[in-house]
Short mmCIF file of C-alpha atoms in Angstrom, two decimals:
data_model
loop_
_atom_site.label_atom_id
_atom_site.label_comp_id
_atom_site.label_asym_id
_atom_site.label_seq_id
_atom_site.Cartn_x
_atom_site.Cartn_y
_atom_site.Cartn_z
CA MET U 5 91.55 60.51 111.98
CA LEU U 6 91.91 64.41 111.47
CA ASP U 7 89.14 66.43 111.80
CA GLY U 8 88.46 69.53 109.50
CA ARG U 9 89.75 72.17 112.02
CA GLN U 10 93.15 70.29 112.38
CA MET U 11 93.44 69.87 108.62
CA MET U 12 92.62 73.67 108.08
CA LYS U 13 95.57 74.36 110.82
CA GLN U 14 97.70 72.09 108.91
CA MET U 15 97.14 73.72 105.62
CA LEU U 16 97.44 77.13 107.35
CA ASP U 17 101.00 76.16 108.62
CA LEU U 18 102.09 74.83 105.19
CA ASN U 19 100.86 77.91 103.48
CA LYS U 20 102.68 80.20 106.04
CA THR U 21 105.94 78.09 105.68
CA THR U 22 105.60 78.25 101.86
CA LEU U 23 105.21 82.03 101.86
CA THR U 24 108.12 82.39 104.33
CA LYS U 25 110.44 80.31 102.20
CA ALA U 26 109.30 82.47 99.00
CA TRP U 27 110.10 85.66 100.85
CA GLU U 28 113.59 84.48 101.81
CA THR U 29 114.15 83.33 98.15
CA THR U 30 112.80 86.65 96.93
CA ARG U 31 115.17 88.71 99.27
CA LEU U 32 118.10 86.50 98.42
CA PHE U 33 117.57 87.26 94.64
CA GLN U 34 116.91 91.00 95.15
CA GLU U 35 120.00 91.31 97.38
CA GLN U 36 122.34 89.65 94.74
CA ALA U 37 120.78 91.63 91.87
CA GLU U 38 121.32 94.83 93.96
CA LYS U 39 124.93 93.94 94.51
CA VAL U 40 125.61 93.04 90.89
CA THR U 41 123.84 96.13 89.56
CA ASN U 42 125.59 98.48 92.11
CA ILE U 43 129.26 96.91 90.92
CA MET U 44 127.90 97.68 87.31
CA LEU U 45 126.80 101.11 87.95
CA ASP U 46 130.06 101.96 90.02
CA GLN U 47 132.11 100.89 87.02
CA THR U 48 130.36 102.76 84.48
CA SER U 49 131.32 106.47 84.23
CA TRP U 50 128.67 107.34 81.36
CA ILE U 51 125.44 106.98 83.65
CA PRO U 52 124.58 110.12 85.52
CA LYS U 53 124.66 110.19 89.10
CA GLU U 54 120.95 111.29 89.24
CA LYS U 55 120.16 107.90 87.31
CA LYS U 56 122.32 105.96 89.91
CA LYS U 57 120.40 107.55 92.66
CA GLU U 58 117.03 106.81 91.10
CA PHE U 59 118.00 103.20 91.01
CA GLY U 60 118.78 103.15 94.86
CA ASP U 61 115.34 104.83 95.23
CA CYS U 62 113.70 101.96 93.33
CA VAL U 63 115.55 99.27 95.30
CA SER U 64 114.46 100.97 98.60
CA ILE U 65 110.85 101.16 97.45
CA PHE U 66 110.90 97.39 96.38
CA LYS U 67 112.35 96.58 99.76
CA ASP U 68 109.69 98.69 101.65
CA GLY U 69 106.94 96.98 99.55
CA LEU U 70 108.09 93.59 100.10
CA ARG U 71 108.49 94.28 104.03
CA GLU U 72 105.05 95.72 104.11
CA TRP U 73 103.57 93.01 102.13
CA GLU U 74 105.23 90.36 104.44
CA ASN U 75 104.10 92.08 107.64
CA SER U 76 100.44 92.22 106.32
CA VAL U 77 100.32 88.53 105.42
CA ASN U 78 102.12 87.59 108.63
CA GLU U 79 99.31 89.48 110.73
CA ASN U 80 96.54 87.87 108.50
CA PHE U 81 97.96 84.43 109.29
CA ASP U 82 98.31 85.22 112.89
CA THR U 83 94.58 86.45 113.11
CA LEU U 84 93.38 83.29 111.25
CA GLY U 85 95.50 81.20 113.51
CA ASP U 86 93.95 82.76 116.45
CA PHE U 87 90.50 82.13 115.08
CA MET U 88 91.24 78.44 114.30
CA GLU U 89 92.72 78.00 117.82
CA ALA U 90 89.54 79.86 119.37
CA SER U 91 87.32 77.57 117.04
CA MET U 92 89.16 74.41 118.05
CA ALA U 93 88.92 75.30 121.94
CA THR U 94 85.16 76.12 121.56
CA ALA U 95 84.55 72.79 119.69
CA THR U 96 86.37 70.87 122.34
CA SER U 97 84.62 72.52 125.18
CA VAL U 98 81.12 72.04 123.45
CA SER U 99 82.09 68.26 122.91
CA ASN U 100 83.09 67.89 126.52
CA GLU U 101 79.91 69.39 127.83
CA ALA U 102 77.85 67.41 125.45
CA GLU U 103 79.58 64.24 126.93
CA LYS U 104 78.86 65.06 130.38
CA SER U 105 75.16 66.03 129.75
CA SER U 106 74.35 63.00 127.54
CA PRO U 107 72.53 60.17 129.30
CA ALA U 108 74.27 57.05 130.11
CA PRO U 109 74.28 54.30 127.56
CA ILE U 110 71.44 51.78 127.67
CA LYS U 111 72.85 48.24 128.55
CA THR U 112 71.15 45.64 126.50
CA THR U 113 71.24 42.10 127.26
CA LYS U 114 70.89 39.27 124.82
CA PRO U 115 68.28 36.83 125.52
CA GLU U 116 69.70 33.23 126.47
CA SER U 117 69.45 30.66 123.94
CA LYS U 118 67.64 27.56 125.01
CA LYS U 119 69.66 24.64 124.61
CA LYS U 120 68.16 21.25 123.16
#
């Protein structure tokens, strides 16, 4: 049966995997939207070059923000994972120490029943 720490570690791994997949999906959509918009901007002569540059700046700000957010979340997941591993190791060593120091179980015998 799973104890609470193992269950928490599985939940942590699930959340980290979910966020990783969400980043990959967001990145894919962003790259495709950027490609389509760049094609559109290249084909339009009525949009000033300054505005095209501003679009490029917005895209780079978005990419930097996503990268910083991803790094921050990954660092926090790693910190939480390290904490969970340390907690599990401490709990295991405490459990092992308790088993070593506990007295031997008392053996009980059933009284023999008298046959009639």
